[in-house]
CSV table of C-alpha atoms in Angstrom, one decimal:
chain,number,residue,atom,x,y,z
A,1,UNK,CA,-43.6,29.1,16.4
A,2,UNK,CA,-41.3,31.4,17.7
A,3,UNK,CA,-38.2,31.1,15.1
A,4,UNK,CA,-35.8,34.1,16.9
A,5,UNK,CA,-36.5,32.1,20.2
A,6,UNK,CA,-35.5,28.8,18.6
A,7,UNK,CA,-32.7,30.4,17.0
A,8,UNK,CA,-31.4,32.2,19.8
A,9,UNK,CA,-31.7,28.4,22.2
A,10,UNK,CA,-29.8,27.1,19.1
A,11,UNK,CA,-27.3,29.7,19.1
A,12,UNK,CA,-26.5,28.8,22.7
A,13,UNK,CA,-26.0,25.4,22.4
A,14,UNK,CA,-24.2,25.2,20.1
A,15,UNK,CA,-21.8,27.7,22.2
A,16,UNK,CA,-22.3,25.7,24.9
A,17,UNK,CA,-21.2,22.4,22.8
A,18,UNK,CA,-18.2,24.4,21.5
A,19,UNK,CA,-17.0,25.9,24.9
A,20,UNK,CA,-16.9,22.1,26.0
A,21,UNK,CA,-14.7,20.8,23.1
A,22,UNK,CA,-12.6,23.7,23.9
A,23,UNK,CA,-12.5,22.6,27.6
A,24,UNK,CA,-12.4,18.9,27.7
A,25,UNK,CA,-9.0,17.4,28.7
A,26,UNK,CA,-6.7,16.6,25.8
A,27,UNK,CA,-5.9,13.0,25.4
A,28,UNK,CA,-2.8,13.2,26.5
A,29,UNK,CA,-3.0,15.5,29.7
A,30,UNK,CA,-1.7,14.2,32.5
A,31,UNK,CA,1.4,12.1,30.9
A,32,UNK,CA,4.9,13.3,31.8
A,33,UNK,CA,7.8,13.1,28.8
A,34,UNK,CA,11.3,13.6,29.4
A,35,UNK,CA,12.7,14.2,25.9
A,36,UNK,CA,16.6,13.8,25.4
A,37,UNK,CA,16.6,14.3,21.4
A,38,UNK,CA,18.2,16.8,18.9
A,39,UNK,CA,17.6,16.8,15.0
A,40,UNK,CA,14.4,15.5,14.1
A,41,UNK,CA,13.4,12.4,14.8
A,42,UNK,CA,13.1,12.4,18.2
A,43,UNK,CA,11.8,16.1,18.5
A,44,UNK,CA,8.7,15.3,16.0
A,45,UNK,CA,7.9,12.2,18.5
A,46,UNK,CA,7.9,14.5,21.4
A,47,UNK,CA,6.2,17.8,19.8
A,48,UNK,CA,3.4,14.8,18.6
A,49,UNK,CA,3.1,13.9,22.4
A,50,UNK,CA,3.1,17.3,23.2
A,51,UNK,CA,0.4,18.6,20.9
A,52,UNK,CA,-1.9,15.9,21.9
A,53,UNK,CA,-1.4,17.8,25.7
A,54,UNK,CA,1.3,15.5,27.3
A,55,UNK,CA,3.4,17.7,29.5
A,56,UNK,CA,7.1,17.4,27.3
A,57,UNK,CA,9.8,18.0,29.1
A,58,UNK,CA,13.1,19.2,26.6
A,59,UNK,CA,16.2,18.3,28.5
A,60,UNK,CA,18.8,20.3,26.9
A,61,UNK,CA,22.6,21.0,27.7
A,62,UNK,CA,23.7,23.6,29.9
A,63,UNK,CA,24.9,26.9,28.1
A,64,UNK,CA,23.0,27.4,24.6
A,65,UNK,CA,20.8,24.5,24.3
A,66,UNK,CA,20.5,22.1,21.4
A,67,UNK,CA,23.0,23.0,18.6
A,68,UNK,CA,19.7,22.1,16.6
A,69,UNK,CA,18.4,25.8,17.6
A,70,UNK,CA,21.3,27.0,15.2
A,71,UNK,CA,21.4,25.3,12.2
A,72,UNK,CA,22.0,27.5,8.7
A,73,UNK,CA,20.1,26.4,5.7
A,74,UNK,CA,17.7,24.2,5.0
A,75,UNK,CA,18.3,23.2,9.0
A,76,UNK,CA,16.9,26.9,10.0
A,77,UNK,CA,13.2,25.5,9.9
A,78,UNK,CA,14.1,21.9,12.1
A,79,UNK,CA,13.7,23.4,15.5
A,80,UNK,CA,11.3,26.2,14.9
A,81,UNK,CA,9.1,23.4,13.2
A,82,UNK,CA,9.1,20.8,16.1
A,83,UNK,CA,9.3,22.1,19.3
A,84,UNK,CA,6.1,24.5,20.1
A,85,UNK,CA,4.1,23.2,23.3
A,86,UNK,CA,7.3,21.9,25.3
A,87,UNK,CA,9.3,22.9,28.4
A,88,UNK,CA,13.0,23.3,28.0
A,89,UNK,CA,15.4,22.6,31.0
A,90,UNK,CA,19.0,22.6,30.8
A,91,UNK,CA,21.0,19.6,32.4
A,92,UNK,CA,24.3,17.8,31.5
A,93,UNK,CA,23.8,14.3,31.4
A,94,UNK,CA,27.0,13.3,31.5
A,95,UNK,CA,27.8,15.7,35.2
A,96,UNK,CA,27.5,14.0,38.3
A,97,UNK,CA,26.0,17.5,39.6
A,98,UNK,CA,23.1,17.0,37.6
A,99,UNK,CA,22.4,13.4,37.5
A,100,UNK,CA,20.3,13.4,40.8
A,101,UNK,CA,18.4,16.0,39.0
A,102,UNK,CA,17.8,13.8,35.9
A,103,UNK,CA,16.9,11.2,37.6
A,104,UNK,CA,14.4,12.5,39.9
A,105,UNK,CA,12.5,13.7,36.5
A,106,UNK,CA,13.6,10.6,34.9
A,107,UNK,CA,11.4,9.0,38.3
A,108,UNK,CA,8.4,11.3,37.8
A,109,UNK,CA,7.7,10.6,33.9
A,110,UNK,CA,5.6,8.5,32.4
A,111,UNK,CA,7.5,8.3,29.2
A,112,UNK,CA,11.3,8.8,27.7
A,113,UNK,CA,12.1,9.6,24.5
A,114,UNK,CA,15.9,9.8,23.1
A,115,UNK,CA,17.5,9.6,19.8
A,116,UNK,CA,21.3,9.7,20.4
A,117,UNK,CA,23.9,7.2,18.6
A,118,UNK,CA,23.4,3.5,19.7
A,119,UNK,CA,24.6,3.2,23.5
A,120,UNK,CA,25.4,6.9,24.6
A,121,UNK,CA,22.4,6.7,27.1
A,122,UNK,CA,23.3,3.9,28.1
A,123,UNK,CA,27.5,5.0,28.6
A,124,UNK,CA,25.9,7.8,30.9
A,125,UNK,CA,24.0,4.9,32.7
A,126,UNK,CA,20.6,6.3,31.3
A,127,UNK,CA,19.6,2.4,29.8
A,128,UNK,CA,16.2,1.3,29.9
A,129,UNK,CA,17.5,-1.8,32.2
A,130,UNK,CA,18.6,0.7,34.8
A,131,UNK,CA,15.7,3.0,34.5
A,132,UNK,CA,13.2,0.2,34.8
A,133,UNK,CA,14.4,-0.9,37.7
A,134,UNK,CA,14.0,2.8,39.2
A,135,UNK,CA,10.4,3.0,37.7
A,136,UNK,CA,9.2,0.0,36.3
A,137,UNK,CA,6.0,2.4,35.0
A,138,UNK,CA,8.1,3.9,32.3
A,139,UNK,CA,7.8,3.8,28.6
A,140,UNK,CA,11.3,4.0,27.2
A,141,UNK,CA,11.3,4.9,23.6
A,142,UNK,CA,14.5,4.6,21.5
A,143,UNK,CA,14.5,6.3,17.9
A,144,UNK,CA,17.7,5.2,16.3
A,145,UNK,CA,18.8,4.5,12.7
A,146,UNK,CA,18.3,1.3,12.5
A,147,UNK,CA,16.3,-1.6,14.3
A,148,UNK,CA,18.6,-4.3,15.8
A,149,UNK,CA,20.3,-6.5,13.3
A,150,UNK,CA,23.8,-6.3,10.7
A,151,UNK,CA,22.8,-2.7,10.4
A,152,UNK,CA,22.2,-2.3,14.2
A,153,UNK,CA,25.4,-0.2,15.3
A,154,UNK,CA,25.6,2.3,12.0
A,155,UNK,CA,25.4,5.7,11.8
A,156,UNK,CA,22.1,7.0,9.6
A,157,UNK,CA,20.6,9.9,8.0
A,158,UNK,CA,17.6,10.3,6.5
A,159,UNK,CA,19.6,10.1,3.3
A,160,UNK,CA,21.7,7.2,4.0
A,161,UNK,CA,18.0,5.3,4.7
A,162,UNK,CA,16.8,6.4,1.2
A,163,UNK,CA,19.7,5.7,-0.3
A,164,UNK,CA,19.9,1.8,1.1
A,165,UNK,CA,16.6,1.6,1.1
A,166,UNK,CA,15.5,2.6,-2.2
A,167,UNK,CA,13.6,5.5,-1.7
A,168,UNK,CA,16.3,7.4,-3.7
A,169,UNK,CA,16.4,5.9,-6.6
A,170,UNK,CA,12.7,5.7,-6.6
A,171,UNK,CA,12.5,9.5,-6.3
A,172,UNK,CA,14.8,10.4,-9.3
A,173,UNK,CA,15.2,10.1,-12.5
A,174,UNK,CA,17.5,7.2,-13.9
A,175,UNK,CA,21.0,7.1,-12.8
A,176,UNK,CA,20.3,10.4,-10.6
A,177,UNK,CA,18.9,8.7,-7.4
A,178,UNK,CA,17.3,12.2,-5.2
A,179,UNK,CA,16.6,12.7,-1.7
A,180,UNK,CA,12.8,13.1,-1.0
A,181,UNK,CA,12.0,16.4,-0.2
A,182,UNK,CA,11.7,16.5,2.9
A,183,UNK,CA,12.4,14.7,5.7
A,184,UNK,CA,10.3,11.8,5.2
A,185,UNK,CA,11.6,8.8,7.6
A,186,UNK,CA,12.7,11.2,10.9
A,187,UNK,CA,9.1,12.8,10.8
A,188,UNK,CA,7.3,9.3,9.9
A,189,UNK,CA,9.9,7.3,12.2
A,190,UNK,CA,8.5,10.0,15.0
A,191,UNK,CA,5.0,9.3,14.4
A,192,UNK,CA,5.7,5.4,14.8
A,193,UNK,CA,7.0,5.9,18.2
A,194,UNK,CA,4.3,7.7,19.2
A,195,UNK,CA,1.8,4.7,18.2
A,196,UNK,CA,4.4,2.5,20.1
A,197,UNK,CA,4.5,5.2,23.1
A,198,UNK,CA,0.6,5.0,22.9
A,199,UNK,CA,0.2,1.4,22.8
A,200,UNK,CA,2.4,0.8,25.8
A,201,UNK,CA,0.4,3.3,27.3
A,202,UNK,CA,-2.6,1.0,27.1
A,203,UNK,CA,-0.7,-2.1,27.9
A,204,UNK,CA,0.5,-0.2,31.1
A,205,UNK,CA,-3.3,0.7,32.1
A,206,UNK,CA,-3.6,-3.8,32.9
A,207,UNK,CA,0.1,-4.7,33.4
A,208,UNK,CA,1.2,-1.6,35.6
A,209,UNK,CA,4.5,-2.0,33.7
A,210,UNK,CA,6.6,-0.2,31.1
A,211,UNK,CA,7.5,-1.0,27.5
A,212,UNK,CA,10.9,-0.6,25.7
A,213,UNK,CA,10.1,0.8,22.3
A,214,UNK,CA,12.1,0.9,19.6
A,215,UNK,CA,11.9,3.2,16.2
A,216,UNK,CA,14.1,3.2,13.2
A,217,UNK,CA,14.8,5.2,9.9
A,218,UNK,CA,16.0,2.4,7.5
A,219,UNK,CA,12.6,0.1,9.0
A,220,UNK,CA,10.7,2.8,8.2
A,221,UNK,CA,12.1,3.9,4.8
A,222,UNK,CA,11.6,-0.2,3.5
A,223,UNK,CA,7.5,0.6,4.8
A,224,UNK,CA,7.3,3.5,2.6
A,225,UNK,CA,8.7,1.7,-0.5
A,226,UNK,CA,6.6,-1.7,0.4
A,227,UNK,CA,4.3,-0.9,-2.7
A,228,UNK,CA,7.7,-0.9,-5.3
A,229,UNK,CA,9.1,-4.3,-3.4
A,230,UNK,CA,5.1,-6.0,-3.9
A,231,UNK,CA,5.3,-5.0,-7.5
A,232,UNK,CA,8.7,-6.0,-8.6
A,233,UNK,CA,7.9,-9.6,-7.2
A,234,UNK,CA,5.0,-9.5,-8.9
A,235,UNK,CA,5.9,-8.2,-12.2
A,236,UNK,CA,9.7,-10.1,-11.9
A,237,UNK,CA,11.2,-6.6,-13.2
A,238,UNK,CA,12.6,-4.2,-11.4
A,239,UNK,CA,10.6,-1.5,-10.2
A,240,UNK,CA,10.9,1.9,-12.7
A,241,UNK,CA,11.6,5.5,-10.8
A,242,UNK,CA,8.7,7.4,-10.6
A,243,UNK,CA,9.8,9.9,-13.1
A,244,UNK,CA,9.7,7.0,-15.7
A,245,UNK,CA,7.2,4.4,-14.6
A,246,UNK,CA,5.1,3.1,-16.3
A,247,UNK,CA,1.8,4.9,-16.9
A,248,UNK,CA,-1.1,3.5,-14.8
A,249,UNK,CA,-3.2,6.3,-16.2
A,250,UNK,CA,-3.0,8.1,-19.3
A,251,UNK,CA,-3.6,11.6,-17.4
A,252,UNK,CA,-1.8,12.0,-14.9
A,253,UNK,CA,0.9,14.2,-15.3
A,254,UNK,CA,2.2,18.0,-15.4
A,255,UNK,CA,1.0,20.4,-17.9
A,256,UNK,CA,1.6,24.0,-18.7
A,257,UNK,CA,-1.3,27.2,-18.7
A,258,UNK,CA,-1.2,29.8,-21.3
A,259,UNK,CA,1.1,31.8,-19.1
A,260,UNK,CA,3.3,28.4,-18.9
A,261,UNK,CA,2.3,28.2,-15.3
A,262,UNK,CA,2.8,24.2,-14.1
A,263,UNK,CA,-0.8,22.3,-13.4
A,264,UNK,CA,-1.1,18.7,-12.1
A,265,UNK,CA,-4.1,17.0,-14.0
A,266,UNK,CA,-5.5,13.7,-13.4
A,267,UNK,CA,-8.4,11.3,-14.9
A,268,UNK,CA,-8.0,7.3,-13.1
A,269,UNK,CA,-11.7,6.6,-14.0
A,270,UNK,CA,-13.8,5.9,-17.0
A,271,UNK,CA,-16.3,8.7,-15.4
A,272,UNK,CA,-13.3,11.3,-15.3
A,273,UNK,CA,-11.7,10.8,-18.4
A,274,UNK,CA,-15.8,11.7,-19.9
A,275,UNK,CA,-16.0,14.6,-18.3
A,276,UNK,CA,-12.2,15.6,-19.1
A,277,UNK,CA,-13.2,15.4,-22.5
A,278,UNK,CA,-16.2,17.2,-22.3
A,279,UNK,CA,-14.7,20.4,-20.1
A,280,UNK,CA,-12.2,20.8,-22.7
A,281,UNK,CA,-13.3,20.1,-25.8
A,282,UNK,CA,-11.7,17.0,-26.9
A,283,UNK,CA,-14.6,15.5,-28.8
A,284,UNK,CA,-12.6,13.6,-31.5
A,285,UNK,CA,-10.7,11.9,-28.0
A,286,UNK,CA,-14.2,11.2,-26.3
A,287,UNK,CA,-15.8,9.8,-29.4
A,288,UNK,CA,-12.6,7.5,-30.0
A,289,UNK,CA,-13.6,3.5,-29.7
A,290,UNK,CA,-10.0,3.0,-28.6
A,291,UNK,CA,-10.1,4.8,-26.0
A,292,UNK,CA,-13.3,3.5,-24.2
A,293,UNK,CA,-11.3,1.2,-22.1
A,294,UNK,CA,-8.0,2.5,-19.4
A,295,UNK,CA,-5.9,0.4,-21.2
A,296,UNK,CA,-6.9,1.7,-24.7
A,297,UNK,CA,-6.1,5.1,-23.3
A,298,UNK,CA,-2.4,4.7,-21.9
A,299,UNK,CA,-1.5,3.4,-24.8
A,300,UNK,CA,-2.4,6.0,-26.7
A,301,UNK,CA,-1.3,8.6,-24.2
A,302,UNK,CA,1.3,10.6,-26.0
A,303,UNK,CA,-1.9,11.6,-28.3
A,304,UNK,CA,-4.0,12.4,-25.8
A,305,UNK,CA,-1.1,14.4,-23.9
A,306,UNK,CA,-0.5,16.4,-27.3
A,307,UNK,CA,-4.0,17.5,-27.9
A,308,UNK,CA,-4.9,18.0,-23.9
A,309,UNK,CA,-2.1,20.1,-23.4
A,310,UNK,CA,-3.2,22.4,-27.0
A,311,UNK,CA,-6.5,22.9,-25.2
A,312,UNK,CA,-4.9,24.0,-21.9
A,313,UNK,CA,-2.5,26.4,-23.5
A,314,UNK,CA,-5.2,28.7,-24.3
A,315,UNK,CA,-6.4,28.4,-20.6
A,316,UNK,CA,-5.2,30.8,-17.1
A,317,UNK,CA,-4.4,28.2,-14.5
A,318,UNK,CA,-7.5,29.8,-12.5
A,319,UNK,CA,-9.7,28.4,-15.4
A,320,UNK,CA,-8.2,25.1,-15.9
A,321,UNK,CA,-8.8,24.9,-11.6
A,322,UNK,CA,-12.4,26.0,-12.0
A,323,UNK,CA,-13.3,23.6,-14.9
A,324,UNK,CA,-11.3,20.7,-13.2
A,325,UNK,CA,-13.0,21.3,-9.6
A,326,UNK,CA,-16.4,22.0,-11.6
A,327,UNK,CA,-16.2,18.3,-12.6
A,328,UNK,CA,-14.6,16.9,-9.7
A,329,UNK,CA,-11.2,16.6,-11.6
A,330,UNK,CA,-8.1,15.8,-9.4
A,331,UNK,CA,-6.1,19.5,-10.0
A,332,UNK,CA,-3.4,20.7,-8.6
A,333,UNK,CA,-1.2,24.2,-9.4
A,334,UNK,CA,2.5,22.8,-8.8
A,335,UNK,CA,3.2,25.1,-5.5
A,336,UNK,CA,6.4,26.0,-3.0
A,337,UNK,CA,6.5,24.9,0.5
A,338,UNK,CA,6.6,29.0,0.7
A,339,UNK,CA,2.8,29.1,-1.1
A,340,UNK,CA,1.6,27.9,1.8
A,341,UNK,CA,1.8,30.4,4.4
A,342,UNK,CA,-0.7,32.3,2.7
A,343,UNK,CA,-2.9,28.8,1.1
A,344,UNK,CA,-6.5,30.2,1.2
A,345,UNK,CA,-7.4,26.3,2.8
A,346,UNK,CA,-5.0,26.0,5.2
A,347,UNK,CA,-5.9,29.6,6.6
A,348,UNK,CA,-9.0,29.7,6.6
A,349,UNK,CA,-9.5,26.0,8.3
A,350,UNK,CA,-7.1,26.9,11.1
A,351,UNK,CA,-4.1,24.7,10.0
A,352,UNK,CA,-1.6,27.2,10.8
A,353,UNK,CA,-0.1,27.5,13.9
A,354,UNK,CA,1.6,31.5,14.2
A,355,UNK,CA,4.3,30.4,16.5
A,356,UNK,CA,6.6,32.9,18.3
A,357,UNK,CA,10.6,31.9,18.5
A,358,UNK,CA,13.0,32.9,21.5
A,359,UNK,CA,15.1,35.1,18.7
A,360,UNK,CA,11.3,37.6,19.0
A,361,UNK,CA,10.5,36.5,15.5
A,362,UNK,CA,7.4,34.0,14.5
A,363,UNK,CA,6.5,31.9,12.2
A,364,UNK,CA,3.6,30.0,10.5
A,365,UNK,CA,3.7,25.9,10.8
A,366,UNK,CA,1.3,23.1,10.5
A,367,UNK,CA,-0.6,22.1,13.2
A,368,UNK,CA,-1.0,18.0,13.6
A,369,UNK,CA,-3.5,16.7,10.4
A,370,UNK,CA,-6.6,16.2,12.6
A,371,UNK,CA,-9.1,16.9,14.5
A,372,UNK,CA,-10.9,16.0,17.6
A,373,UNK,CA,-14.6,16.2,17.2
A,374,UNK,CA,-14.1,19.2,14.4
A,375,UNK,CA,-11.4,20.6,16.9
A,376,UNK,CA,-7.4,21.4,16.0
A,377,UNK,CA,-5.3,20.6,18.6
A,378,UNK,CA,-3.7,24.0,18.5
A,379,UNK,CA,-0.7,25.6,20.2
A,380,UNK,CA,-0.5,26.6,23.8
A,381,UNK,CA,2.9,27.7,23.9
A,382,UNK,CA,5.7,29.0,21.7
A,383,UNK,CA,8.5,27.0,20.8
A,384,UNK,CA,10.7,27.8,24.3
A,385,UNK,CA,14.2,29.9,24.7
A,386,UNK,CA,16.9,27.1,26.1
A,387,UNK,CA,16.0,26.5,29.9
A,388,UNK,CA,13.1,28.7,29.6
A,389,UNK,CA,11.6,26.3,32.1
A,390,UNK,CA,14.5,25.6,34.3
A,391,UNK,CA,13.3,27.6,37.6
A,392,UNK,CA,10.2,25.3,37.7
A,393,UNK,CA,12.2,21.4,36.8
A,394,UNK,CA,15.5,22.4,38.0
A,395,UNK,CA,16.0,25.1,40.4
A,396,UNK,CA,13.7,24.2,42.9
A,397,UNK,CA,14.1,22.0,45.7
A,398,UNK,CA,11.8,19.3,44.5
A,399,UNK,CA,10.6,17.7,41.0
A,400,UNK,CA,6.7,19.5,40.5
A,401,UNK,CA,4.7,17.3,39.7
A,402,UNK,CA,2.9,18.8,36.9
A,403,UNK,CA,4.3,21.9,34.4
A,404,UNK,CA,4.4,25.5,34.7
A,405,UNK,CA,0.8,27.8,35.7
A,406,UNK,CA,2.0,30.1,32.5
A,407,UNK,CA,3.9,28.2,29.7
A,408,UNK,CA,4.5,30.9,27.1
């Protein structure tokens, strides 16, 4: 047999199977957003819609854009985070010059996606009534704070959801309710919309009509705490905050190296807790009859958390990672949000996308958490200056009807 031959026909296809993935339409391509959103919420929805290759149009006011773009702080990394793979264009809503404009592009689009305050969209007379009637084709997607009810007409955050809804108290310790760390219900409120903006999508492809969908923080947050509400009513106590629940496990917790670096160990199997034993040398815990059952072992687990930790303080944190993975362990170094820039998984898998910003700087974000047949959706266009895009959707005589040749 001729191996180099077969090799060498191997070789080629599989290029020819990767220059296809690389070609094939994205599964979006070909849908038209008009975005009217600042903050979060509403840009995560859209940059979502975006990555998966629908053609995201940023409508922006006139001058220096979305007062997101300048936030201090922890606000610096909002817009730089969620707006890669859009067009910007500048247009006052609210100016008669520029509603002809708006609505010709509001006319074109598939979908439109705002978060403002309850009823400013429809003050400007940019309702989903109105705008149905125009194009009964569109998908009108509304991210607000809350869905409608009591609650309907207040103002949110994503802190005022996780304080009502429980999140809060949930995160901290007793008495000192904490906000999550990061923005939890805008980014997961965002990805809900896009399931609804999807969903209509298919609906649309029998009915040949539109959808209003609606999104909410405060819905959202009483999802992500749905576990604590089950267990209270099961238990009839209130649920603990997860820095003093109680234990499910006996291991799984926070311990220290020798160089009092912070390691997340776990064992939430019978199999695990052997081979925790065995790796570090707790043979008196291993050979323990009240500890052959999970139960046995949480209730002894201020022991076992004495004598596990002795054994990891003589240990580097790259040794307790080695001898945890070794076994298939659950192990975790306690990192920054900053570690990850340079996390030899996320680099080395593609998960970074090395944007470039309007100010000339760059920086490194996540891409979307999947794949498409092994593929990232990746980025094919910076995050844009404002109105980058305005000669193509503004300026010109006509609404295109597709975006720019060169996006970046």
């Amino acid at each position: 047999m001729n191996t180099e031959a077969t090799d060498t026909a191997t070789d080629s296809a599989t290029g020819n199977a990767d220059h296809a993935r690389a070609t094939e339409p994205l599964p979006l391509e070909g849908i038209r957003v008009i975005e009217f959103s600042h903050m979060v919420m509403g840009p995560s929805c859209g940059m979502i819609l975006a990555d998966l290759g629908a053609e995201v149009i940023k409508v922006e006011p006139r001058g220096a854009g979305d007062k997101t773009r300048y936030l201090p702080g922890s606000g610096s990394g909002l817009f730089p985070a969620f707006n890669r793979n859009k067009h910007s264009v500048q247009l006052d809503l609210a100016e008669a010059a520029d509603r002809d404009r708006v609505l010709d592009l509001i006319d074109s689009a598939d979908v439109l996606l705002e978060n403002f305050r309850v009823g400013k969209m429809e003050s400007m007379g940019y309702g989903y009534e109105e705008l149905s009637a125009r194009n009964p084709r569109l998908i009108y997607c509304s991210l607000k704070g809350f869905l409608s009810g009591p609650y309907g007409n207040r103002a949110a955050l994503d802190e005022v959801v996780q304080m009502l809804g429980g999140l809060a108290y949930m995160t901290g310790p007793p008495g000192q309710p904490l906000r999550a760390g990061a923005s939890v219900n805008d980014i997961m409120g965002g990805m809900f919309g896009v399931i609804g903006i999807q969903s209509a999508l298919r609906v649309r492809e029998t009915t040949g009509r539109g959808k209003l969908i609606n999104s909410a923080l405060f819905e959202n947050n009483a999802f992500l705490v749905g576990t604590h509400m089950a267990q209270s009513q099961i238990s009839g106590e209130p649920p603990r905050p997860m820095p003093t629940r109680q234990a499910t496990w006996a291991v799984y917790d926070i311990f220290r190296d020798a160089a009092d670096n912070q390691v997340f160990i776990a064992a939430v199997s019978d199999g695990q807790w052997r081979d925790l034993c065995d790796e570090f040398g707790l043979t008196g815990l291993a050979m323990d009859p009240d500890m052959l059952t999970n139960q046995g072992r949480v209730d002894q687990r201020e022991r076992i958390h004495r004598e596990l930790q002795a054994a990891l303080s003589q240990l580097r944190l790259t040794e307790i990672e080695e001898k945890c993975t070794r076994r298939g362990l659950p192990v975790a170094p306690v990192n920054t949000p900053a570690d990850l820039n340079s996390d030899p998984h996320l680099v080395a898998s593609g998960a970074l996308a090395h944007t470039g910003l309007p100010t000339g700087n760059s920086v490194d974000v996540p891409l979307l958490p999947l794949t498409f047949d092994g593929r990232r959706l990746g980025l094919r266009s910076d995050v844009p200056g404002p109105g980058h895009h305005n000669a193509h959707y503004r300026d010109g005589p006509a609404v295109p009807n597709g975006p720019p040749d060169h996006t970046t």
